[in-house]
Amino acid sequence: MDFTKQWHYFLAMAPEILLTVFAITVLLFGASRGRNGRVKEVRNLGYISLLGIATAGLANYILYTTNVSSPQGIVAVDAYSLVANWILLLSVGLTILISIPYVERQELQAPEYFALLLFCSVGLMVMSASLDLMLIFIGLEIASISVYALAAIDQRSPRGSEAGLKYFLLGAFSTGIFLYGVALVYGATSSVNLIEIAGAVTTGSANESMLLIGTIMLAVGFCFKVSIVPFHMWTPDVYEGSPLPVTAYMSVAVKAGAFLTFFRVFAVHLEGVHYSWSDVLWCLSILTMVGANLVALTQNNIKRLLAYSGIAHSGYLLITIIANNATSQSGLLFYLTAYVLANLGLFAGITFVSDQSEDNLEVENYSGLGSNYPFIALTLTIFLFSLGGFPGTGGFIGKVLILQGALEDNYISLCVALVLSTLISYWYYLKIAWLMWMKDPLAQTKNESSSPVPMPAILRSILIFTSVLIIYLGIFPSKWIEFVGLASLMK
């Protein structure tokens, strides 16, 4: 596919177009629904959304197997973007499965909820496949506006409205900085196309001072989206106030989409000015890894704890951009896969444990979970171990790949910081596991657990699926490492 004809672009963006069509279908289906019962309506909308994800995944597979490419277009149809699409589709698919029982129980607006998840995923997929800064901005806005609405979709929750407003205001500010950075890069290179920008940098025709400022402003925009310290201040409050499945989605899909785009822009196309931004990101990475893990030690709310945990993981992933080699790219894709599985599996368990009340989210409430729900406690332990990077889990292999990539470029200090911050994180991950297995249930939990509530089949299936894959990635990682290695953007 040489992209000499307009319809080639429609083929290149078939997964995004199909997902958009299904998002609109969900809205239309919701608008024309009859009185068939709310539970049936929510499930039907969820299944339509899942069908859209499966269709987009099939289109993605066809593009992958036909080996198309677009070296001069504004959309990259390469192995990297297609693997990125699969990671994002996996994220939204698992989120929708988690959401079905939650939306039923909390009586959220199902058509809008599922449609916004799909629209947000479209924006993230557009971002990760873009070879044009303006198209990245469009994808960023599609995703951002959808997430702002999702954060505040529970109209009965004052905390949800506050979370949505806070995310919107701070997000708009960071978007303005990002857009100003785009303008400066355009002024420095006379182009917003990443390939042409890289060419201008290589030939030395770019205005260096203007390009430096523009590059830093682009980095600030990305750092806000992936919650890098000190651009993370919105994260704990927004995570705490948003509905549980929305928090889960923000913690994995939004982070994954932003990091995949961040890597393409900086580690590949702005590699020629690596000297101008690598030291800044080096400082931010260490500050993020160490600072977030230290603050996480003091958290008692599970959402806030996982917010700071996610911030720390952003610090780990930032190392892959700084090192910018083939090994670090494999580490990025592998780590994101393991992180998506572990975090969404963990949130699936939390969604069930929280039951009817969003207030049942204190870490102490997980005391004795192993005696009441041993299967849930076992899978949650696996997820916590993967996030901590214990051997035998996908998270461990991901961290090894990140360390290997950093060592190849002699970033010893980043490796030391990653290892030390990982050791710090063991405390709060193991604390939750210890509460579940070694401590007696709280008094109110004992009273409620005389007849344990059965877990919905959907959530149970998610726990089995994600925990098995995490262990598989930890014990037999070679196949996935080889697969993501084929998606290398490095020459």
Tab-separated table of C-alpha atoms in Angstrom:
chain	number	residue	atom	x	y	z
A	1	MET	CA	0.000	0.000	0.000
A	2	ASP	CA	1.747	3.155	-1.169
A	3	PHE	CA	-0.836	5.721	-0.007
A	4	THR	CA	-1.001	7.368	-3.415
A	5	LYS	CA	-4.780	7.125	-3.344
A	6	GLN	CA	-7.143	8.578	-0.782
A	7	TRP	CA	-8.900	5.302	-0.045
A	8	HIS	CA	-5.604	3.796	1.082
A	9	TYR	CA	-5.860	5.947	4.212
A	10	PHE	CA	-9.284	4.492	4.980
A	11	LEU	CA	-7.827	0.990	4.757
A	12	ALA	CA	-4.906	2.027	6.949
A	13	MET	CA	-7.295	3.279	9.631
A	14	ALA	CA	-9.806	0.427	9.312
A	15	PRO	CA	-9.560	-0.580	13.020
A	16	GLU	CA	-10.203	2.992	14.169
A	17	ILE	CA	-13.046	3.499	11.673
A	18	LEU	CA	-14.755	0.238	12.661
A	19	LEU	CA	-14.482	1.095	16.346
A	20	THR	CA	-16.019	4.517	15.646
A	21	VAL	CA	-18.913	2.908	13.752
A	22	PHE	CA	-19.641	0.590	16.663
A	23	ALA	CA	-19.441	3.481	19.149
A	24	ILE	CA	-22.097	5.333	17.140
A	25	THR	CA	-24.127	2.108	16.937
A	26	VAL	CA	-24.065	1.811	20.727
A	27	LEU	CA	-25.401	5.363	21.057
A	28	LEU	CA	-28.152	4.744	18.501
A	29	PHE	CA	-29.074	1.433	20.105
A	30	GLY	CA	-29.315	3.130	23.479
A	31	ALA	CA	-31.462	5.944	22.083
A	32	SER	CA	-33.941	3.518	20.507
A	33	ARG	CA	-34.066	0.968	23.315
A	34	GLY	CA	-37.359	-0.490	24.445
A	35	ARG	CA	-38.505	-1.519	27.891
A	36	ASN	CA	-36.662	-4.831	27.993
A	37	GLY	CA	-35.174	-4.385	31.436
A	38	ARG	CA	-32.060	-2.507	32.467
A	39	VAL	CA	-29.859	-5.569	33.028
A	40	LYS	CA	-30.563	-6.885	29.536
A	41	GLU	CA	-29.963	-3.438	28.035
A	42	VAL	CA	-26.588	-3.004	29.746
A	43	ARG	CA	-25.444	-6.460	28.686
A	44	ASN	CA	-26.567	-5.943	25.094
A	45	LEU	CA	-24.695	-2.644	24.869
A	46	GLY	CA	-21.621	-4.252	26.413
A	47	TYR	CA	-21.746	-7.143	23.958
A	48	ILE	CA	-22.146	-4.780	20.982
A	49	SER	CA	-19.069	-2.910	22.210
A	50	LEU	CA	-17.138	-6.172	22.532
A	51	LEU	CA	-18.203	-7.135	19.013
A	52	GLY	CA	-16.798	-3.824	17.794
A	53	ILE	CA	-13.504	-4.524	19.557
A	54	ALA	CA	-13.338	-8.009	18.035
A	55	THR	CA	-14.050	-6.587	14.561
A	56	ALA	CA	-11.370	-3.917	14.974
A	57	GLY	CA	-8.959	-6.597	16.183
A	58	LEU	CA	-9.678	-8.694	13.087
A	59	ALA	CA	-9.034	-5.691	10.823
A	60	ASN	CA	-5.815	-5.070	12.732
A	61	TYR	CA	-4.763	-8.685	12.176
A	62	ILE	CA	-5.434	-8.417	8.429
A	63	LEU	CA	-3.305	-5.265	8.227
A	64	TYR	CA	-0.541	-6.995	10.194
A	65	THR	CA	-0.454	-10.081	7.974
A	66	THR	CA	-0.536	-8.085	4.704
A	67	ASN	CA	2.638	-6.237	5.740
A	68	VAL	CA	1.507	-2.807	4.543
A	69	SER	CA	3.502	0.326	5.288
A	70	SER	CA	3.199	4.072	4.858
A	71	PRO	CA	6.678	5.607	4.973
A	72	GLN	CA	5.557	9.012	3.703
A	73	GLY	CA	2.001	9.219	5.017
A	74	ILE	CA	0.583	10.836	8.109
A	75	VAL	CA	-0.517	7.444	9.433
A	76	ALA	CA	1.991	4.702	10.212
A	77	VAL	CA	0.762	1.234	9.321
A	78	ASP	CA	3.762	-0.585	10.730
A	79	ALA	CA	4.165	-3.490	13.116
A	80	TYR	CA	4.663	-1.104	16.036
A	81	SER	CA	1.327	0.676	15.556
A	82	LEU	CA	-0.518	-2.609	15.002
A	83	VAL	CA	0.922	-4.195	18.157
A	84	ALA	CA	0.019	-0.972	19.963
A	85	ASN	CA	-3.550	-1.361	18.687
A	86	TRP	CA	-3.761	-4.862	20.128
A	87	ILE	CA	-2.584	-3.655	23.533
A	88	LEU	CA	-5.181	-0.857	23.480
A	89	LEU	CA	-7.962	-3.177	22.269
A	90	LEU	CA	-7.095	-5.656	25.028
A	91	SER	CA	-7.317	-2.816	27.558
A	92	VAL	CA	-10.732	-1.574	26.464
A	93	GLY	CA	-12.075	-5.114	26.019
A	94	LEU	CA	-11.222	-6.117	29.583
A	95	THR	CA	-12.500	-2.764	30.862
A	96	ILE	CA	-15.886	-3.331	29.216
A	97	LEU	CA	-16.117	-6.804	30.757
A	98	ILE	CA	-15.348	-5.323	34.185
A	99	SER	CA	-17.862	-2.547	33.538
A	100	ILE	CA	-20.912	-4.665	32.669
A	101	PRO	CA	-21.746	-5.792	36.246
A	102	TYR	CA	-20.587	-2.437	37.630
A	103	VAL	CA	-22.801	-0.361	35.327
A	104	GLU	CA	-25.754	-2.624	36.172
A	105	ARG	CA	-25.193	-2.181	39.893
A	106	GLN	CA	-24.438	1.548	39.884
A	107	GLU	CA	-27.130	2.371	37.286
A	108	LEU	CA	-24.839	4.485	35.110
A	109	GLN	CA	-25.840	5.747	31.656
A	110	ALA	CA	-24.870	2.618	29.729
A	111	PRO	CA	-25.032	3.903	26.102
A	112	GLU	CA	-22.900	6.941	26.828
A	113	TYR	CA	-20.538	4.962	29.053
A	114	PHE	CA	-19.669	2.249	26.533
A	115	ALA	CA	-19.579	4.678	23.595
A	116	LEU	CA	-17.129	6.956	25.420
A	117	LEU	CA	-14.839	4.009	26.143
A	118	LEU	CA	-14.789	3.155	22.446
A	119	PHE	CA	-14.278	6.774	21.358
A	120	CYS	CA	-11.409	7.165	23.814
A	121	SER	CA	-9.778	4.024	22.432
A	122	VAL	CA	-10.121	5.408	18.903
A	123	GLY	CA	-8.275	8.552	19.973
A	124	LEU	CA	-5.488	6.547	21.597
A	125	MET	CA	-5.107	4.324	18.526
A	126	VAL	CA	-4.943	7.381	16.262
A	127	MET	CA	-2.234	8.856	18.497
A	128	SER	CA	-0.039	5.765	18.490
A	129	ALA	CA	-0.233	5.417	14.688
A	130	SER	CA	0.315	9.090	13.841
A	131	LEU	CA	3.286	10.445	11.913
A	132	ASP	CA	1.985	14.002	12.168
A	133	LEU	CA	1.938	16.196	15.261
A	134	MET	CA	-1.451	17.686	14.398
A	135	LEU	CA	-2.987	14.232	14.005
A	136	ILE	CA	-1.465	13.290	17.358
A	137	PHE	CA	-3.152	16.369	18.815
A	138	ILE	CA	-6.510	15.355	17.312
A	139	GLY	CA	-6.192	11.843	18.740
A	140	LEU	CA	-5.157	13.300	22.085
A	141	GLU	CA	-8.250	15.505	22.192
A	142	ILE	CA	-10.617	12.683	21.213
A	143	ALA	CA	-9.216	10.541	24.005
A	144	SER	CA	-9.022	13.348	26.577
A	145	ILE	CA	-12.569	14.655	26.143
A	146	SER	CA	-13.920	11.106	26.389
A	147	VAL	CA	-12.025	10.450	29.620
A	148	TYR	CA	-13.114	13.773	31.141
A	149	ALA	CA	-16.735	12.742	30.601
A	150	LEU	CA	-16.150	9.206	31.882
A	151	ALA	CA	-14.580	10.483	35.102
A	152	ALA	CA	-17.758	12.449	35.895
A	153	ILE	CA	-20.321	10.044	34.418
A	154	ASP	CA	-21.753	9.088	37.828
A	155	GLN	CA	-23.912	12.174	38.347
A	156	ARG	CA	-24.871	11.098	41.866
A	157	SER	CA	-21.267	11.215	43.038
A	158	PRO	CA	-19.904	14.634	44.080
A	159	ARG	CA	-16.394	13.188	44.020
A	160	GLY	CA	-16.927	12.075	40.430
A	161	SER	CA	-17.956	15.559	39.343
A	162	GLU	CA	-14.956	17.020	41.144
A	163	ALA	CA	-12.648	14.469	39.510
A	164	GLY	CA	-13.999	15.230	36.044
A	165	LEU	CA	-13.697	18.994	36.526
A	166	LYS	CA	-10.182	18.771	37.955
A	167	TYR	CA	-9.047	16.488	35.145
A	168	PHE	CA	-10.621	18.782	32.545
A	169	LEU	CA	-9.025	21.985	33.853
A	170	LEU	CA	-5.542	20.556	34.303
A	171	GLY	CA	-5.834	18.570	31.083
A	172	ALA	CA	-6.788	21.675	29.119
A	173	PHE	CA	-3.737	23.463	30.526
A	174	SER	CA	-1.392	20.631	29.515
A	175	THR	CA	-3.007	20.417	26.082
A	176	GLY	CA	-2.319	24.111	25.565
A	177	ILE	CA	1.342	23.569	26.418
A	178	PHE	CA	1.501	20.611	24.030
A	179	LEU	CA	-0.088	22.609	21.206
A	180	TYR	CA	2.290	25.519	21.781
A	181	GLY	CA	5.136	23.016	21.553
A	182	VAL	CA	3.763	21.816	18.205
A	183	ALA	CA	3.746	25.425	16.974
A	184	LEU	CA	7.370	25.953	18.031
A	185	VAL	CA	8.510	22.701	16.422
A	186	TYR	CA	6.752	23.764	13.234
A	187	GLY	CA	8.462	27.131	13.409
A	188	ALA	CA	11.830	25.437	13.872
A	189	THR	CA	11.482	22.826	11.121
A	190	SER	CA	8.706	24.171	8.820
A	191	SER	CA	6.811	20.894	9.216
A	192	VAL	CA	4.582	18.946	11.598
A	193	ASN	CA	5.326	15.626	9.873
A	194	LEU	CA	7.579	13.530	12.111
A	195	ILE	CA	9.614	12.152	9.214
A	196	GLU	CA	10.271	15.633	7.840
A	197	ILE	CA	11.084	16.927	11.333
A	198	ALA	CA	13.629	14.123	11.770
A	199	GLY	CA	15.101	15.016	8.372
A	200	ALA	CA	15.426	18.684	9.331
A	201	VAL	CA	17.187	17.706	12.558
A	202	THR	CA	19.565	15.383	10.716
A	203	THR	CA	20.503	17.943	8.055
A	204	GLY	CA	20.910	20.723	10.614
A	205	SER	CA	18.364	22.997	8.927
A	206	ALA	CA	16.209	23.310	12.060
A	207	ASN	CA	16.345	26.319	14.388
A	208	GLU	CA	17.958	24.654	17.409
A	209	SER	CA	16.833	27.011	20.169
A	210	MET	CA	13.219	27.051	18.999
A	211	LEU	CA	13.256	23.276	18.501
A	212	LEU	CA	14.652	22.772	22.006
A	213	ILE	CA	11.862	24.798	23.633
A	214	GLY	CA	9.215	23.129	21.471
A	215	THR	CA	10.543	19.671	22.295
A	216	ILE	CA	10.459	20.374	26.030
A	217	MET	CA	6.858	21.598	25.762
A	218	LEU	CA	5.862	18.460	23.871
A	219	ALA	CA	7.496	16.424	26.631
A	220	VAL	CA	5.498	18.309	29.281
A	221	GLY	CA	2.266	17.468	27.462
A	222	PHE	CA	3.133	13.786	27.322
A	223	CYS	CA	4.379	13.751	30.928
A	224	PHE	CA	1.014	15.059	32.109
A	225	LYS	CA	-0.850	12.272	30.320
A	226	VAL	CA	1.373	9.539	31.749
A	227	SER	CA	1.564	11.095	35.251
A	228	ILE	CA	5.263	11.879	35.513
A	229	VAL	CA	6.317	13.836	38.621
A	230	PRO	CA	5.772	16.818	38.966
A	231	PHE	CA	2.924	16.683	36.416
A	232	HIS	CA	1.097	13.990	38.389
A	233	MET	CA	-0.882	16.061	40.895
A	234	TRP	CA	-4.235	15.318	39.246
A	235	THR	CA	-3.798	11.548	39.326
A	236	PRO	CA	-4.648	10.502	42.933
A	237	ASP	CA	-7.745	12.722	43.181
A	238	VAL	CA	-9.067	11.783	39.734
A	239	TYR	CA	-8.463	8.073	40.324
A	240	GLU	CA	-10.190	8.244	43.700
A	241	GLY	CA	-13.236	10.139	42.438
A	242	SER	CA	-13.845	8.256	39.189
A	243	PRO	CA	-15.918	5.054	38.916
A	244	LEU	CA	-13.780	1.957	39.480
A	245	PRO	CA	-13.739	0.660	35.870
A	246	VAL	CA	-12.946	4.173	34.610
A	247	THR	CA	-10.028	4.360	37.027
A	248	ALA	CA	-8.869	0.982	35.733
A	249	TYR	CA	-9.114	2.184	32.135
A	250	MET	CA	-7.257	5.421	32.811
A	251	SER	CA	-4.508	3.558	34.623
A	252	VAL	CA	-3.764	1.262	31.679
A	253	ALA	CA	-5.186	2.387	28.314
A	254	VAL	CA	-4.564	6.125	28.594
A	255	LYS	CA	-1.084	5.481	29.979
A	256	ALA	CA	-0.325	2.896	27.270
A	257	GLY	CA	-1.557	5.070	24.399
A	258	ALA	CA	0.363	8.108	25.612
A	259	PHE	CA	3.585	6.152	26.207
A	260	LEU	CA	3.416	4.423	22.824
A	261	THR	CA	3.091	7.829	21.151
A	262	PHE	CA	5.717	9.387	23.437
A	263	PHE	CA	8.193	6.691	22.379
A	264	ARG	CA	7.544	7.114	18.650
A	265	VAL	CA	7.925	10.897	18.770
A	266	PHE	CA	10.962	11.179	21.043
A	267	ALA	CA	12.938	7.946	20.859
A	268	VAL	CA	12.571	7.619	17.081
A	269	HIS	CA	11.888	10.904	15.300
A	270	LEU	CA	13.480	13.335	17.788
A	271	GLU	CA	16.418	11.035	18.471
A	272	GLY	CA	18.654	13.521	16.653
A	273	VAL	CA	18.202	15.995	19.515
A	274	HIS	CA	18.426	13.320	22.200
A	275	TYR	CA	20.974	15.435	24.056
A	276	SER	CA	18.414	18.224	24.542
A	277	TRP	CA	15.757	16.200	26.338
A	278	SER	CA	17.380	13.036	27.702
A	279	ASP	CA	18.868	14.691	30.812
A	280	VAL	CA	15.532	16.292	31.687
A	281	LEU	CA	13.691	12.986	31.355
A	282	TRP	CA	16.476	11.263	33.313
A	283	CYS	CA	15.813	13.542	36.304
A	284	LEU	CA	12.040	13.162	36.003
A	285	SER	CA	12.297	9.372	35.790
A	286	ILE	CA	14.303	9.053	39.007
A	287	LEU	CA	12.096	11.575	40.810
A	288	THR	CA	8.981	9.712	39.665
A	289	MET	CA	10.178	6.218	40.563
A	290	VAL	CA	11.463	7.042	44.023
A	291	GLY	CA	8.996	9.774	45.005
A	292	ALA	CA	5.829	7.946	43.963
A	293	ASN	CA	6.804	4.740	45.746
A	294	LEU	CA	7.639	6.615	48.945
A	295	VAL	CA	4.277	8.420	48.933
A	296	ALA	CA	2.471	5.146	48.162
A	297	LEU	CA	3.739	3.766	51.478
A	298	THR	CA	1.497	6.229	53.338
A	299	GLN	CA	-1.740	5.531	51.436
A	300	ASN	CA	-4.693	3.748	53.038
A	301	ASN	CA	-7.182	4.044	50.177
A	302	ILE	CA	-6.647	1.336	47.551
A	303	LYS	CA	-7.419	3.709	44.657
A	304	ARG	CA	-4.912	6.306	45.817
A	305	LEU	CA	-2.335	3.608	46.503
A	306	LEU	CA	-2.715	2.268	42.964
A	307	ALA	CA	-2.578	5.830	41.634
A	308	TYR	CA	0.874	6.329	43.139
A	309	SER	CA	1.825	2.816	42.066
A	310	GLY	CA	0.865	3.757	38.502
A	311	ILE	CA	2.910	6.954	38.733
A	312	ALA	CA	5.933	4.878	39.764
A	313	HIS	CA	5.384	2.534	36.817
A	314	SER	CA	5.393	5.574	34.539
A	315	GLY	CA	8.858	6.317	35.869
A	316	TYR	CA	9.975	2.800	34.946
A	317	LEU	CA	8.533	3.118	31.441
A	318	LEU	CA	10.178	6.507	30.932
A	319	ILE	CA	13.535	4.705	31.015
A	320	THR	CA	12.661	3.023	27.705
A	321	ILE	CA	12.369	6.418	26.010
A	322	ILE	CA	15.623	7.697	27.501
A	323	ALA	CA	17.560	4.573	26.447
A	324	ASN	CA	15.870	4.566	22.990
A	325	ASN	CA	17.224	1.289	21.619
A	326	ALA	CA	15.620	-1.883	20.272
A	327	THR	CA	15.792	-3.664	23.631
A	328	SER	CA	14.102	-0.801	25.451
A	329	GLN	CA	11.328	-0.754	22.846
A	330	SER	CA	10.741	-4.469	23.400
A	331	GLY	CA	10.736	-3.701	27.115
A	332	LEU	CA	8.117	-0.987	26.600
A	333	LEU	CA	5.732	-3.248	24.668
A	334	PHE	CA	6.287	-6.256	26.940
A	335	TYR	CA	5.958	-4.245	30.141
A	336	LEU	CA	2.784	-2.528	28.941
A	337	THR	CA	1.250	-5.926	28.162
A	338	ALA	CA	2.055	-7.290	31.617
A	339	TYR	CA	0.955	-4.041	33.268
A	340	VAL	CA	-2.396	-4.033	31.450
A	341	LEU	CA	-3.112	-7.618	32.508
A	342	ALA	CA	-2.046	-7.131	36.138
A	343	ASN	CA	-3.748	-3.796	36.709
A	344	LEU	CA	-7.050	-4.712	35.045
A	345	GLY	CA	-7.098	-8.062	36.827
A	346	LEU	CA	-6.479	-6.276	40.119
A	347	PHE	CA	-9.273	-3.790	39.447
A	348	ALA	CA	-11.641	-6.626	38.510
A	349	GLY	CA	-11.103	-8.080	41.970
A	350	ILE	CA	-11.419	-4.675	43.635
A	351	THR	CA	-14.680	-4.048	41.761
A	352	PHE	CA	-16.161	-7.166	43.326
A	353	VAL	CA	-14.742	-6.578	46.808
A	354	SER	CA	-16.033	-2.992	46.856
A	355	ASP	CA	-19.530	-4.450	46.299
A	356	GLN	CA	-22.306	-1.877	46.677
A	357	SER	CA	-20.244	0.893	48.222
A	358	GLU	CA	-17.471	2.988	46.699
A	359	ASP	CA	-16.440	3.698	50.303
A	360	ASN	CA	-15.339	0.081	50.848
A	361	LEU	CA	-11.929	0.841	49.390
A	362	GLU	CA	-9.688	1.062	52.436
A	363	VAL	CA	-6.695	-1.255	52.379
A	364	GLU	CA	-7.671	-2.632	55.811
A	365	ASN	CA	-10.929	-3.942	54.337
A	366	TYR	CA	-8.918	-6.601	52.507
A	367	SER	CA	-8.035	-8.237	55.819
A	368	GLY	CA	-9.001	-11.905	55.834
A	369	LEU	CA	-10.034	-11.962	52.184
A	370	GLY	CA	-8.152	-15.242	51.788
A	371	SER	CA	-10.440	-16.985	54.275
A	372	ASN	CA	-13.671	-15.677	52.730
A	373	TYR	CA	-12.705	-15.655	49.040
A	374	PRO	CA	-9.494	-17.691	48.577
A	375	PHE	CA	-9.686	-17.691	44.760
A	376	ILE	CA	-9.967	-13.898	44.592
A	377	ALA	CA	-7.180	-13.451	47.141
A	378	LEU	CA	-4.922	-15.826	45.196
A	379	THR	CA	-5.382	-13.995	41.899
A	380	LEU	CA	-4.995	-10.579	43.537
A	381	THR	CA	-1.725	-11.803	45.041
A	382	ILE	CA	-0.501	-12.810	41.574
A	383	PHE	CA	-1.368	-9.357	40.233
A	384	LEU	CA	0.379	-7.616	43.123
A	385	PHE	CA	3.481	-9.764	42.634
A	386	SER	CA	3.539	-8.900	38.925
A	387	LEU	CA	3.248	-5.174	39.634
A	388	GLY	CA	6.051	-5.527	42.156
A	389	GLY	CA	8.207	-7.418	39.659
A	390	PHE	CA	8.534	-10.730	41.497
A	391	PRO	CA	10.196	-13.579	39.542
A	392	GLY	CA	7.785	-15.890	37.759
A	393	THR	CA	5.485	-13.075	36.634
A	394	GLY	CA	5.266	-10.975	33.488
A	395	GLY	CA	6.130	-7.845	35.453
A	396	PHE	CA	9.523	-9.310	36.379
A	397	ILE	CA	10.454	-10.022	32.753
A	398	GLY	CA	9.307	-6.538	31.746
A	399	LYS	CA	11.572	-4.922	34.321
A	400	VAL	CA	14.486	-7.108	33.251
A	401	LEU	CA	14.044	-5.930	29.655
A	402	ILE	CA	13.906	-2.292	30.767
A	403	LEU	CA	17.074	-2.780	32.827
A	404	GLN	CA	18.792	-4.503	29.915
A	405	GLY	CA	17.910	-1.651	27.560
A	406	ALA	CA	19.208	0.927	30.043
A	407	LEU	CA	22.449	-1.011	30.584
A	408	GLU	CA	23.065	-1.168	26.824
A	409	ASP	CA	23.249	2.632	26.797
A	410	ASN	CA	25.147	2.714	30.107
A	411	TYR	CA	22.401	4.344	32.205
A	412	ILE	CA	23.641	2.757	35.429
A	413	SER	CA	22.004	5.364	37.674
A	414	LEU	CA	18.575	4.665	36.193
A	415	CYS	CA	19.053	0.943	36.778
A	416	VAL	CA	20.001	1.539	40.412
A	417	ALA	CA	16.997	3.830	40.915
A	418	LEU	CA	14.658	1.269	39.343
A	419	VAL	CA	15.928	-1.542	41.572
A	420	LEU	CA	15.779	0.564	44.749
A	421	SER	CA	12.300	1.901	44.005
A	422	THR	CA	11.107	-1.621	43.210
A	423	LEU	CA	12.344	-2.758	46.620
A	424	ILE	CA	10.407	0.116	48.212
A	425	SER	CA	7.251	-0.932	46.359
A	426	TYR	CA	7.496	-4.451	47.786
A	427	TRP	CA	6.388	-3.041	51.134
A	428	TYR	CA	2.943	-1.870	50.099
A	429	TYR	CA	2.303	-4.724	47.637
A	430	LEU	CA	3.246	-7.323	50.248
A	431	LYS	CA	1.264	-5.435	52.891
A	432	ILE	CA	-1.952	-6.018	50.937
A	433	ALA	CA	-1.062	-9.687	50.386
A	434	TRP	CA	-0.264	-10.067	54.089
A	435	LEU	CA	-3.608	-8.534	55.079
A	436	MET	CA	-5.482	-10.897	52.765
A	437	TRP	CA	-3.793	-14.079	53.971
A	438	MET	CA	-2.382	-13.491	57.456
A	439	LYS	CA	-4.867	-11.210	59.194
A	440	ASP	CA	-8.376	-11.946	60.443
A	441	PRO	CA	-11.331	-10.230	58.743
A	442	LEU	CA	-12.532	-6.964	60.254
A	443	ALA	CA	-15.560	-7.134	62.541
A	444	GLN	CA	-17.996	-5.736	59.977
A	445	THR	CA	-16.536	-8.010	57.294
A	446	LYS	CA	-17.117	-11.042	59.499
A	447	ASN	CA	-20.756	-10.137	59.885
A	448	GLU	CA	-21.180	-9.637	56.137
A	449	SER	CA	-19.308	-12.796	55.146
A	450	SER	CA	-21.488	-15.377	56.940
A	451	SER	CA	-22.770	-16.307	53.479
A	452	PRO	CA	-20.229	-15.110	50.875
A	453	VAL	CA	-21.734	-13.493	47.795
A	454	PRO	CA	-20.938	-15.450	44.606
A	455	MET	CA	-18.654	-13.666	42.180
A	456	PRO	CA	-20.166	-12.775	38.769
A	457	ALA	CA	-18.980	-15.157	36.051
A	458	ILE	CA	-17.638	-12.258	33.978
A	459	LEU	CA	-15.314	-11.054	36.741
A	460	ARG	CA	-14.239	-14.602	37.571
A	461	SER	CA	-13.346	-15.191	33.918
A	462	ILE	CA	-11.258	-12.003	33.864
A	463	LEU	CA	-9.339	-13.073	36.967
A	464	ILE	CA	-8.580	-16.483	35.463
A	465	PHE	CA	-7.617	-15.084	32.048
A	466	THR	CA	-5.330	-12.332	33.316
A	467	SER	CA	-3.636	-14.365	36.058
A	468	VAL	CA	-2.879	-17.269	33.699
A	469	LEU	CA	-1.411	-14.917	31.087
A	470	ILE	CA	0.721	-13.118	33.683
A	471	ILE	CA	2.214	-16.408	34.868
A	472	TYR	CA	2.684	-17.553	31.263
A	473	LEU	CA	4.545	-14.332	30.397
A	474	GLY	CA	6.689	-14.811	33.486
A	475	ILE	CA	7.622	-18.449	32.783
A	476	PHE	CA	7.549	-18.578	28.970
A	477	PRO	CA	8.287	-15.010	27.848
A	478	SER	CA	10.322	-15.806	24.730
A	479	LYS	CA	7.421	-15.932	22.256
A	480	TRP	CA	6.042	-12.524	23.222
A	481	ILE	CA	9.523	-10.997	23.435
A	482	GLU	CA	10.212	-12.252	19.915
A	483	PHE	CA	6.840	-10.954	18.702
A	484	VAL	CA	7.261	-7.442	20.097
A	485	GLY	CA	10.856	-7.441	18.869
A	486	LEU	CA	9.547	-7.735	15.307
A	487	ALA	CA	7.719	-4.427	15.843
A	488	SER	CA	10.979	-2.532	16.289
A	489	LEU	CA	11.136	1.050	15.004
A	490	MET	CA	14.895	1.120	15.537
A	491	LYS	CA	17.164	0.924	12.540
